[in-house]
Amino acid sequence: MPNEPRRIVVTGMGAITPLGNDVQTFWDGLASGRSGAAPITRFDASNYDTKFACEVKNFNPHDFIDRKLSNRMDLFTQFGVAASDLAIKDSGLNLEQEDRNQIGVIYGSGIGGMWTYLKQQETLYETGGPHRISPFFVPMLISDICAGYISMRYGLKGPNYATTSACATGNNAIIDAVMLIERGNADIIVAGGTEAVVSPMGVGGFNAMKALSTRNDAPEKASRPFDKERDGFVIGEGAATLILEELNHAKNRGARIYAELAGFGLSADAYHITQPAPGGEGAVRSMKMAVSSAGMLPSDIDYINVHGTSTPLGDISESDAIKTAFGDHARKVAISSTKSMTGHLLGAAGAAEAVATVLALVNQQAPPTINYEFPDPACDLDYVPNVARNMKIDAAMSNGFGFGGHNATLVFKRFEE
């Protein structure tokens, strides 16, 4: 008989987010409907069309990383290492008793070290030319370096690399981790995503695309997915990590199991660099694949943590895609966009929202979509408006869609023997 498929469970989580720098504070912020948006403090944004963001607050890298080493890391790497440190501690892993050749790190970033590039470019042009560029410039910049640092920090010698697929990056990292564990290439993988682009070029670039909200008079009201008065997304930053583990390995070490990762879907729009395909066609295929690979029917999904960025086209497209993929069940499933509170964490979004989705299963509560005040007739589903909802959640989906037409969907379910 063929071997039984390897089941993958979540045994640890960590988060550095605009709502808090640990998983519990992150969840408390989501459950209470708190916005992480505020005026930008990382640089002088007075001349920018958008003057606010969802920044990580009160983060001290030296709480996690040696001062000398942290000074050689871009902020995105500091976030990712810190979130992974929290997740590994949360998992209860005793690495001295593990085969570290069987533990990998798949950790993505959509952009990488944007702050490092900016500062080193300033050095090049303002203080003396190319010989003043730091020898750490390239290692600090490259998007894979966070995965490398996490592996070196803990001596993890299994598969190790980064994923980059814009706003689907975190989901793709998790999906790659699942496939590697299923194939037996690892028993445990530290998976997630990180981003730190609340910077002059990051905000300026998205402003140039007319992608960001400019609701400067009320930042906390700016991220309003599916609301008729939405005017763009709110840029955010942070990192989130999940410890994904083969079920028998987790049970043998007595691990606490948060949830099972039951299925995933992947697709490409093959349509436009920034706009979704008409009717969300690529998203439809990704969601259908995820449900099918989990061995479920659409009616089995109780909650969807949607991509829901608060952009005019994107929110309509995702709503249409859910109607197509779920049929009659589309109007029965609870849907929320936690980006209404965290802003859009870009390459970290999928990982942060995976953590939120797992916590919805654990707490049997759907977090809200805040700032839902003026319903858009084109977005007419149940978006759990403004207040968290206690409800039965046995299976939950999380969507991540990225510039370039990348679609990646996860399905988690409550763990049963």
CSV table of C-alpha atoms in Angstrom, one decimal:
chain,number,residue,atom,x,y,z
A,1,MET,CA,0.0,0.0,0.0
A,2,PRO,CA,1.2,3.5,-0.7
A,3,ASN,CA,2.4,5.5,2.3
A,4,GLU,CA,-0.2,7.6,4.0
A,5,PRO,CA,0.2,11.3,3.1
A,6,ARG,CA,2.2,13.3,5.7
A,7,ARG,CA,-0.1,15.7,7.6
A,8,ILE,CA,1.2,19.1,8.6
A,9,VAL,CA,0.2,21.0,11.7
A,10,VAL,CA,1.0,24.4,13.2
A,11,THR,CA,2.9,24.1,16.5
A,12,GLY,CA,4.3,27.6,17.0
A,13,MET,CA,3.6,31.2,16.0
A,14,GLY,CA,5.3,34.6,16.3
A,15,ALA,CA,4.3,38.0,15.2
A,16,ILE,CA,5.8,41.5,15.0
A,17,THR,CA,3.0,43.7,13.8
A,18,PRO,CA,1.5,47.2,13.9
A,19,LEU,CA,-1.0,45.9,16.5
A,20,GLY,CA,1.7,44.4,18.8
A,21,ASN,CA,4.9,42.6,19.0
A,22,ASP,CA,3.7,39.2,20.1
A,23,VAL,CA,0.9,36.9,19.0
A,24,GLN,CA,-1.4,37.5,22.0
A,25,THR,CA,-1.2,41.3,21.6
A,26,PHE,CA,-1.7,41.0,17.8
A,27,TRP,CA,-4.8,38.9,18.4
A,28,ASP,CA,-6.2,41.2,21.1
A,29,GLY,CA,-5.9,44.1,18.6
A,30,LEU,CA,-7.7,42.2,15.9
A,31,ALA,CA,-10.4,41.0,18.2
A,32,SER,CA,-11.1,44.4,19.5
A,33,GLY,CA,-11.1,46.1,16.1
A,34,ARG,CA,-8.1,48.3,16.8
A,35,SER,CA,-6.4,50.2,13.9
A,36,GLY,CA,-2.6,50.3,13.7
A,37,ALA,CA,-2.6,53.3,11.4
A,38,ALA,CA,-1.0,56.6,12.6
A,39,PRO,CA,1.1,59.4,11.2
A,40,ILE,CA,4.5,58.2,9.8
A,41,THR,CA,7.4,58.5,12.3
A,42,ARG,CA,10.2,56.8,10.3
A,43,PHE,CA,10.8,59.8,8.1
A,44,ASP,CA,9.4,63.2,7.4
A,45,ALA,CA,6.4,62.6,5.2
A,46,SER,CA,5.1,66.2,5.2
A,47,ASN,CA,5.6,66.5,1.5
A,48,TYR,CA,4.0,63.1,0.6
A,49,ASP,CA,0.5,62.6,-0.6
A,50,THR,CA,0.1,59.9,2.1
A,51,LYS,CA,1.4,60.9,5.5
A,52,PHE,CA,0.4,57.9,7.6
A,53,ALA,CA,1.1,54.1,7.7
A,54,CYS,CA,0.7,51.1,9.9
A,55,GLU,CA,4.2,51.1,11.5
A,56,VAL,CA,5.5,48.6,14.0
A,57,LYS,CA,5.6,50.4,17.4
A,58,ASN,CA,8.0,50.0,20.4
A,59,PHE,CA,10.2,47.5,18.6
A,60,ASN,CA,13.7,47.1,20.0
A,61,PRO,CA,15.8,44.7,18.0
A,62,HIS,CA,18.2,44.3,20.9
A,63,ASP,CA,15.4,42.5,22.8
A,64,PHE,CA,16.0,39.7,20.4
A,65,ILE,CA,19.4,40.2,18.7
A,66,ASP,CA,22.9,41.1,19.8
A,67,ARG,CA,23.5,44.8,19.2
A,68,LYS,CA,26.5,44.3,16.9
A,69,LEU,CA,24.7,41.8,14.8
A,70,SER,CA,21.4,43.7,14.6
A,71,ASN,CA,23.4,46.7,13.3
A,72,ARG,CA,24.3,44.6,10.3
A,73,MET,CA,20.7,43.8,9.5
A,74,ASP,CA,18.1,45.7,7.7
A,75,LEU,CA,14.9,46.3,9.6
A,76,PHE,CA,13.1,43.7,7.6
A,77,THR,CA,15.6,41.1,8.8
A,78,GLN,CA,15.3,42.3,12.4
A,79,PHE,CA,11.5,41.8,12.2
A,80,GLY,CA,11.8,38.4,10.7
A,81,VAL,CA,14.4,37.1,13.1
A,82,ALA,CA,12.4,38.4,16.1
A,83,ALA,CA,9.1,36.9,14.9
A,84,SER,CA,10.9,33.5,14.4
A,85,ASP,CA,12.5,33.7,17.8
A,86,LEU,CA,9.0,34.1,19.3
A,87,ALA,CA,7.6,31.2,17.2
A,88,ILE,CA,10.4,28.8,18.0
A,89,LYS,CA,10.0,29.5,21.7
A,90,ASP,CA,6.2,29.2,21.4
A,91,SER,CA,6.6,25.8,19.7
A,92,GLY,CA,8.4,24.3,22.7
A,93,LEU,CA,11.1,22.8,20.4
A,94,ASN,CA,14.2,21.5,22.2
A,95,LEU,CA,16.6,21.9,19.4
A,96,GLU,CA,19.3,20.0,21.2
A,97,GLN,CA,17.2,16.9,20.9
A,98,GLU,CA,16.3,17.4,17.2
A,99,ASP,CA,17.9,16.4,14.0
A,100,ARG,CA,18.6,19.9,12.7
A,101,ASN,CA,19.2,18.5,9.2
A,102,GLN,CA,15.5,17.9,9.1
A,103,ILE,CA,14.5,21.5,10.1
A,104,GLY,CA,14.3,24.1,7.3
A,105,VAL,CA,13.6,27.8,6.9
A,106,ILE,CA,11.4,29.1,4.1
A,107,TYR,CA,11.1,32.9,4.7
A,108,GLY,CA,10.0,35.4,2.2
A,109,SER,CA,10.1,39.2,1.6
A,110,GLY,CA,8.4,41.0,-1.2
A,111,ILE,CA,11.1,43.7,-1.5
A,112,GLY,CA,13.9,43.2,1.0
A,113,GLY,CA,16.2,45.8,2.4
A,114,MET,CA,14.8,49.0,1.0
A,115,TRP,CA,16.1,51.1,4.0
A,116,THR,CA,19.6,49.7,3.4
A,117,TYR,CA,19.5,50.6,-0.3
A,118,LEU,CA,18.3,54.2,0.5
A,119,LYS,CA,21.0,54.8,3.2
A,120,GLN,CA,23.8,53.3,1.1
A,121,GLN,CA,22.8,55.3,-1.9
A,122,GLU,CA,22.9,58.4,0.2
A,123,THR,CA,26.4,57.4,1.3
A,124,LEU,CA,27.4,56.9,-2.4
A,125,TYR,CA,26.2,60.3,-3.6
A,126,GLU,CA,26.6,62.5,-0.5
A,127,THR,CA,29.7,61.4,1.4
A,128,GLY,CA,32.5,60.4,-0.8
A,129,GLY,CA,31.7,57.9,-3.5
A,130,PRO,CA,31.8,54.2,-4.0
A,131,HIS,CA,34.6,53.5,-1.5
A,132,ARG,CA,32.4,54.6,1.3
A,133,ILE,CA,29.7,51.9,0.6
A,134,SER,CA,29.4,49.4,3.5
A,135,PRO,CA,30.8,45.9,2.9
A,136,PHE,CA,27.6,44.7,4.5
A,137,PHE,CA,25.4,46.5,1.9
A,138,VAL,CA,24.6,43.5,-0.3
A,139,PRO,CA,24.1,41.0,2.6
A,140,MET,CA,21.8,43.5,4.3
A,141,LEU,CA,19.8,44.2,1.1
A,142,ILE,CA,19.1,40.8,-0.4
A,143,SER,CA,15.6,39.4,0.3
A,144,ASP,CA,16.9,35.9,1.2
A,145,ILE,CA,19.1,37.0,4.0
A,146,CYS,CA,16.5,36.7,6.7
A,147,ALA,CA,16.0,33.0,6.0
A,148,GLY,CA,19.8,32.7,6.2
A,149,TYR,CA,20.1,34.4,9.5
A,150,ILE,CA,17.3,32.4,11.0
A,151,SER,CA,19.0,29.1,10.0
A,152,MET,CA,22.4,30.3,11.3
A,153,ARG,CA,20.9,31.5,14.6
A,154,TYR,CA,19.5,28.0,15.4
A,155,GLY,CA,21.8,25.8,13.3
A,156,LEU,CA,18.9,24.7,11.1
A,157,LYS,CA,20.4,22.8,8.1
A,158,GLY,CA,17.3,21.7,6.2
A,159,PRO,CA,15.9,23.4,3.1
A,160,ASN,CA,16.6,27.1,3.2
A,161,TYR,CA,15.5,29.9,0.9
A,162,ALA,CA,13.2,32.9,0.4
A,163,THR,CA,10.1,33.3,-1.6
A,164,THR,CA,9.2,36.5,-3.4
A,165,SER,CA,5.8,36.9,-5.0
A,166,ALA,CA,4.8,40.4,-3.9
A,167,CYS,CA,1.7,40.3,-1.6
A,168,ALA,CA,1.4,36.5,-2.0
A,169,THR,CA,5.0,36.0,-0.6
A,170,GLY,CA,4.0,34.8,2.9
A,171,ASN,CA,1.5,32.3,1.6
A,172,ASN,CA,4.0,31.0,-1.0
A,173,ALA,CA,6.6,30.5,1.8
A,174,ILE,CA,4.0,28.5,3.8
A,175,ILE,CA,3.0,26.5,0.8
A,176,ASP,CA,6.6,25.6,-0.2
A,177,ALA,CA,7.1,24.5,3.4
A,178,VAL,CA,4.1,22.2,3.2
A,179,MET,CA,5.3,20.6,0.0
A,180,LEU,CA,8.7,20.0,1.4
A,181,ILE,CA,7.4,18.4,4.5
A,182,GLU,CA,4.9,16.3,2.5
A,183,ARG,CA,7.8,15.0,0.4
A,184,GLY,CA,9.9,14.1,3.4
A,185,ASN,CA,12.6,16.8,2.8
A,186,ALA,CA,12.0,18.1,6.3
A,187,ASP,CA,10.1,17.3,9.4
A,188,ILE,CA,9.8,20.9,10.6
A,189,ILE,CA,10.0,24.2,8.7
A,190,VAL,CA,10.1,27.8,10.1
A,191,ALA,CA,8.0,29.6,7.5
A,192,GLY,CA,6.8,33.2,7.2
A,193,GLY,CA,7.3,36.6,5.7
A,194,THR,CA,8.7,40.0,6.6
A,195,GLU,CA,8.7,43.5,5.2
A,196,ALA,CA,9.9,47.0,6.2
A,197,VAL,CA,9.2,49.5,3.4
A,198,VAL,CA,7.5,52.3,5.3
A,199,SER,CA,10.3,54.5,3.8
A,200,PRO,CA,10.6,57.5,1.5
A,201,MET,CA,10.8,55.3,-1.6
A,202,GLY,CA,8.3,52.8,-0.5
A,203,VAL,CA,5.6,55.4,0.3
A,204,GLY,CA,6.6,57.6,-2.6
A,205,GLY,CA,6.5,54.7,-5.0
A,206,PHE,CA,3.0,53.5,-4.0
A,207,ASN,CA,1.8,57.1,-4.1
A,208,ALA,CA,3.1,57.4,-7.6
A,209,MET,CA,0.9,54.4,-8.5
A,210,LYS,CA,-2.1,56.1,-6.8
A,211,ALA,CA,-2.4,52.9,-4.8
A,212,LEU,CA,-2.4,54.4,-1.2
A,213,SER,CA,-5.2,56.0,0.7
A,214,THR,CA,-4.7,59.7,1.2
A,215,ARG,CA,-7.1,60.0,4.1
A,216,ASN,CA,-4.6,62.0,6.1
A,217,ASP,CA,-7.2,63.6,8.4
A,218,ALA,CA,-8.2,60.3,9.8
A,219,PRO,CA,-5.5,57.6,9.3
A,220,GLU,CA,-7.3,55.1,11.6
A,221,LYS,CA,-10.3,55.2,9.2
A,222,ALA,CA,-8.3,54.9,6.0
A,223,SER,CA,-8.1,51.2,5.5
A,224,ARG,CA,-11.8,50.3,4.8
A,225,PRO,CA,-12.0,47.2,2.7
A,226,PHE,CA,-15.3,46.7,0.8
A,227,ASP,CA,-16.5,50.1,1.9
A,228,LYS,CA,-17.9,52.4,-0.8
A,229,GLU,CA,-15.6,55.2,0.3
A,230,ARG,CA,-12.3,53.3,0.2
A,231,ASP,CA,-9.5,55.1,-1.7
A,232,GLY,CA,-6.5,52.8,-1.5
A,233,PHE,CA,-4.6,50.6,0.8
A,234,VAL,CA,-2.6,51.6,3.9
A,235,ILE,CA,1.0,50.5,3.8
A,236,GLY,CA,2.2,48.5,6.8
A,237,GLU,CA,5.3,46.6,8.0
A,238,GLY,CA,6.2,43.7,10.2
A,239,ALA,CA,6.8,39.9,10.2
A,240,ALA,CA,5.0,36.7,11.1
A,241,THR,CA,6.3,33.1,11.5
A,242,LEU,CA,4.6,29.7,11.7
A,243,ILE,CA,6.3,26.5,12.8
A,244,LEU,CA,5.0,23.9,10.5
A,245,GLU,CA,5.6,20.3,11.6
A,246,GLU,CA,4.8,16.8,10.4
A,247,LEU,CA,2.0,15.5,12.6
A,248,ASN,CA,3.7,12.3,14.0
A,249,HIS,CA,6.8,14.3,14.8
A,250,ALA,CA,4.7,16.8,16.7
A,251,LYS,CA,2.8,14.2,18.6
A,252,ASN,CA,5.9,12.2,19.5
A,253,ARG,CA,7.4,15.3,21.2
A,254,GLY,CA,4.2,16.2,22.9
A,255,ALA,CA,3.7,19.5,21.0
A,256,ARG,CA,0.7,21.7,21.4
A,257,ILE,CA,-1.1,21.7,18.0
A,258,TYR,CA,-2.9,24.9,17.0
A,259,ALA,CA,-4.4,23.7,13.8
A,260,GLU,CA,-3.8,21.5,10.7
A,261,LEU,CA,-2.8,23.0,7.4
A,262,ALA,CA,-5.2,21.0,5.2
A,263,GLY,CA,-4.8,22.3,1.7
A,264,PHE,CA,-3.5,25.0,-0.6
A,265,GLY,CA,-4.0,26.5,-4.0
A,266,LEU,CA,-1.8,28.3,-6.5
A,267,SER,CA,-2.5,30.1,-9.7
A,268,ALA,CA,-1.5,32.9,-12.0
A,269,ASP,CA,-3.7,35.6,-13.5
A,270,ALA,CA,-1.5,35.9,-16.6
A,271,TYR,CA,-3.3,39.2,-17.2
A,272,HIS,CA,-1.8,42.5,-15.8
A,273,ILE,CA,1.1,43.5,-13.6
A,274,THR,CA,-1.1,45.2,-11.0
A,275,GLN,CA,-4.8,44.7,-11.9
A,276,PRO,CA,-6.6,41.4,-11.0
A,277,ALA,CA,-8.0,39.3,-13.8
A,278,PRO,CA,-11.7,40.1,-14.7
A,279,GLY,CA,-14.0,38.5,-12.2
A,280,GLY,CA,-11.0,37.4,-10.1
A,281,GLU,CA,-10.6,34.4,-12.4
A,282,GLY,CA,-7.2,33.5,-11.1
A,283,ALA,CA,-8.3,33.8,-7.5
A,284,VAL,CA,-11.2,31.5,-8.3
A,285,ARG,CA,-8.9,28.8,-9.4
A,286,SER,CA,-6.6,29.2,-6.4
A,287,MET,CA,-9.5,29.0,-3.9
A,288,LYS,CA,-11.1,26.0,-5.7
A,289,MET,CA,-7.7,24.2,-5.7
A,290,ALA,CA,-7.2,24.9,-2.0
A,291,VAL,CA,-10.6,23.5,-1.1
A,292,SER,CA,-10.2,20.4,-3.3
A,293,SER,CA,-6.7,19.7,-2.0
A,294,ALA,CA,-8.0,19.8,1.6
A,295,GLY,CA,-10.6,17.1,0.6
A,296,MET,CA,-13.4,19.5,1.3
A,297,LEU,CA,-16.4,21.1,-0.3
A,298,PRO,CA,-16.9,24.9,-0.5
A,299,SER,CA,-19.6,24.5,2.1
A,300,ASP,CA,-17.1,23.2,4.6
A,301,ILE,CA,-15.3,26.6,4.8
A,302,ASP,CA,-16.7,28.7,7.7
A,303,TYR,CA,-14.4,31.7,7.6
A,304,ILE,CA,-12.2,33.4,5.0
A,305,ASN,CA,-9.5,35.9,5.9
A,306,VAL,CA,-9.5,37.7,2.5
A,307,HIS,CA,-6.8,39.6,0.7
A,308,GLY,CA,-9.1,42.6,1.0
A,309,THR,CA,-6.7,45.5,0.5
A,310,SER,CA,-9.2,48.4,0.4
A,311,THR,CA,-8.5,49.2,-3.2
A,312,PRO,CA,-11.4,50.0,-5.6
A,313,LEU,CA,-10.7,47.2,-8.1
A,314,GLY,CA,-9.2,44.5,-5.8
A,315,ASP,CA,-12.1,44.3,-3.3
A,316,ILE,CA,-14.7,43.9,-6.1
A,317,SER,CA,-12.6,41.3,-7.8
A,318,GLU,CA,-12.2,39.2,-4.7
A,319,SER,CA,-15.8,39.5,-3.8
A,320,ASP,CA,-16.7,38.3,-7.3
A,321,ALA,CA,-14.2,35.5,-7.1
A,322,ILE,CA,-15.7,34.2,-3.8
A,323,LYS,CA,-19.2,34.2,-5.4
A,324,THR,CA,-17.9,32.1,-8.3
A,325,ALA,CA,-15.8,29.8,-6.2
A,326,PHE,CA,-18.3,29.2,-3.4
A,327,GLY,CA,-21.6,29.5,-5.3
A,328,ASP,CA,-24.6,29.7,-2.9
A,329,HIS,CA,-22.3,29.3,0.1
A,330,ALA,CA,-20.6,32.6,-0.7
A,331,ARG,CA,-23.4,34.5,1.2
A,332,LYS,CA,-23.2,32.2,4.2
A,333,VAL,CA,-19.4,32.2,4.8
A,334,ALA,CA,-18.0,34.8,7.2
A,335,ILE,CA,-15.4,37.0,5.5
A,336,SER,CA,-13.1,39.6,7.0
A,337,SER,CA,-10.1,41.6,6.0
A,338,THR,CA,-7.6,42.1,8.9
A,339,LYS,CA,-5.8,44.6,6.7
A,340,SER,CA,-8.5,47.0,7.8
A,341,MET,CA,-6.5,47.0,11.1
A,342,THR,CA,-2.9,46.0,10.2
A,343,GLY,CA,-2.7,47.8,6.9
A,344,HIS,CA,-1.0,45.9,4.1
A,345,LEU,CA,2.1,44.2,5.2
A,346,LEU,CA,3.1,43.3,1.6
A,347,GLY,CA,5.5,40.4,1.7
A,348,ALA,CA,4.6,39.7,5.3
A,349,ALA,CA,0.8,40.0,4.8
A,350,GLY,CA,0.2,36.3,4.0
A,351,ALA,CA,2.1,35.1,7.0
A,352,ALA,CA,0.4,37.5,9.4
A,353,GLU,CA,-3.0,36.7,8.0
A,354,ALA,CA,-2.2,32.9,8.3
A,355,VAL,CA,-1.5,33.5,12.0
A,356,ALA,CA,-4.8,35.5,12.3
A,357,THR,CA,-6.6,32.6,10.5
A,358,VAL,CA,-5.2,30.0,12.9
A,359,LEU,CA,-6.1,32.2,15.8
A,360,ALA,CA,-9.7,32.5,14.5
A,361,LEU,CA,-9.9,28.7,14.6
A,362,VAL,CA,-8.4,28.5,18.1
A,363,ASN,CA,-10.6,31.2,19.6
A,364,GLN,CA,-13.7,30.4,17.6
A,365,GLN,CA,-14.0,34.0,16.6
A,366,ALA,CA,-14.0,35.8,13.3
A,367,PRO,CA,-12.1,39.1,13.5
A,368,PRO,CA,-13.9,42.1,12.1
A,369,THR,CA,-13.5,44.2,9.0
A,370,ILE,CA,-13.4,47.6,10.6
A,371,ASN,CA,-14.4,51.0,9.0
A,372,TYR,CA,-17.2,49.3,7.1
A,373,GLU,CA,-19.7,52.2,7.1
A,374,PHE,CA,-21.0,52.6,3.6
A,375,PRO,CA,-21.7,49.3,1.9
A,376,ASP,CA,-20.5,49.1,-1.7
A,377,PRO,CA,-23.3,47.5,-3.8
A,378,ALA,CA,-20.6,45.7,-5.8
A,379,CYS,CA,-19.3,44.1,-2.6
A,380,ASP,CA,-22.4,42.4,-1.0
A,381,LEU,CA,-21.1,39.5,1.1
A,382,ASP,CA,-20.8,39.1,4.9
A,383,TYR,CA,-17.7,41.0,5.8
A,384,VAL,CA,-18.1,40.7,9.6
A,385,PRO,CA,-18.5,44.4,9.8
A,386,ASN,CA,-16.8,46.4,12.6
A,387,VAL,CA,-17.2,43.9,15.5
A,388,ALA,CA,-15.7,40.5,16.0
A,389,ARG,CA,-18.1,37.5,15.8
A,390,ASN,CA,-18.1,34.5,18.1
A,391,MET,CA,-18.9,31.6,15.8
A,392,LYS,CA,-18.2,27.9,15.1
A,393,ILE,CA,-15.2,27.7,12.8
A,394,ASP,CA,-14.0,24.2,11.8
A,395,ALA,CA,-12.3,25.2,8.6
A,396,ALA,CA,-10.9,28.5,7.4
A,397,MET,CA,-9.3,29.9,4.3
A,398,SER,CA,-6.7,32.7,3.9
A,399,ASN,CA,-6.1,34.4,0.5
A,400,GLY,CA,-2.9,36.2,-0.8
A,401,PHE,CA,-2.8,37.8,-4.2
A,402,GLY,CA,0.2,39.7,-5.5
A,403,PHE,CA,1.3,42.2,-8.2
A,404,GLY,CA,2.3,40.1,-11.2
A,405,GLY,CA,-0.9,38.0,-10.9
A,406,HIS,CA,0.3,35.6,-8.2
A,407,ASN,CA,-2.4,33.9,-6.3
A,408,ALA,CA,-1.9,31.7,-3.2
A,409,THR,CA,-4.6,30.3,-0.9
A,410,LEU,CA,-4.3,28.3,2.4
A,411,VAL,CA,-6.9,26.2,4.1
A,412,PHE,CA,-6.5,25.4,7.8
A,413,LYS,CA,-8.8,23.3,9.9
A,414,ARG,CA,-9.2,22.4,13.6
A,415,PHE,CA,-7.0,19.5,14.5
A,416,GLU,CA,-8.5,16.1,14.9
A,417,GLU,CA,-6.7,12.8,15.5
